[in-house]
């Protein structure tokens, strides 16, 4: 009888160990960080780009995250941006977004400098806190309004803040 109780105790101990391990695994999984794109779900308003404060929605597209305009501000319409257009693309790792932003020139400038039409420029953003994505993008500056010659590049501040909905 003693041998039978000892064997049952070992079975019970093993079963409890397995249950505890499963519970720990489930708890750790529940607290794991969301997938790369999940941090960017919802609508985001450009905040560090005033008065060109358009609204962007991020979505997964293939292996990348893309941001499409859902609403385009008047200044950005002047530059030729449209609703539904992909304007940001890249990858999110942890709290950092690295990719490209779409830049355009006005129709007048394009008439003078056809090679300067549309281009993708580097962008680096960080989720500084939940719902706040800030960083910079690389801008190309031309010698003058009439020159097609590139004068220099600089980094411009850029930010997006999540629009909270009820």
Phi, psi and omega in degrees: 000320179297319178298319180296317179293321179296317179297318180294322179297318178298316178300315181296317178298316179296317180296317179295322178297317178296318179296318179296318179297318179296319179296319177297316180299317180295317180295318178296317179298324181291335181259006179294154181290151180293164179299161185312311184284337184298330179296339183254009180302148175099190181263142182230136178256135175291124184247329182261032184225020184300138010270008181272067185260083178271172180245134185241143170240127178270147175207156176282135177219105187067229179266005184243166172255132178238146175247124180247144177291130173260333177213134184244128179289160180303314179300323181282332172297322178302326180277355177100010179282148184227156175299137179091350182282137175286123181240345177222138176213146179167205183229146177250127175229121187056246181249014183246134176248127177233130181182220183223152176239143182277129177241145179226163174243163180291162179298323179297314180294320179298324178297325180277326186229078185298338180282351183260023189303280186227142179203160177257130181243150179299143175223140178230124181228151178229136174284095186288331173198166182306127178084007180227116183241111185232152178175222186206159174227156185267120181256143175260130178250137178261158183306317179202178179293341181253356182260140176267359183278131178287128180270312181190175176239150175214162178264130180251138178292146180210141178212151176228140175232136183295136176272119181277131179244151180276000000 
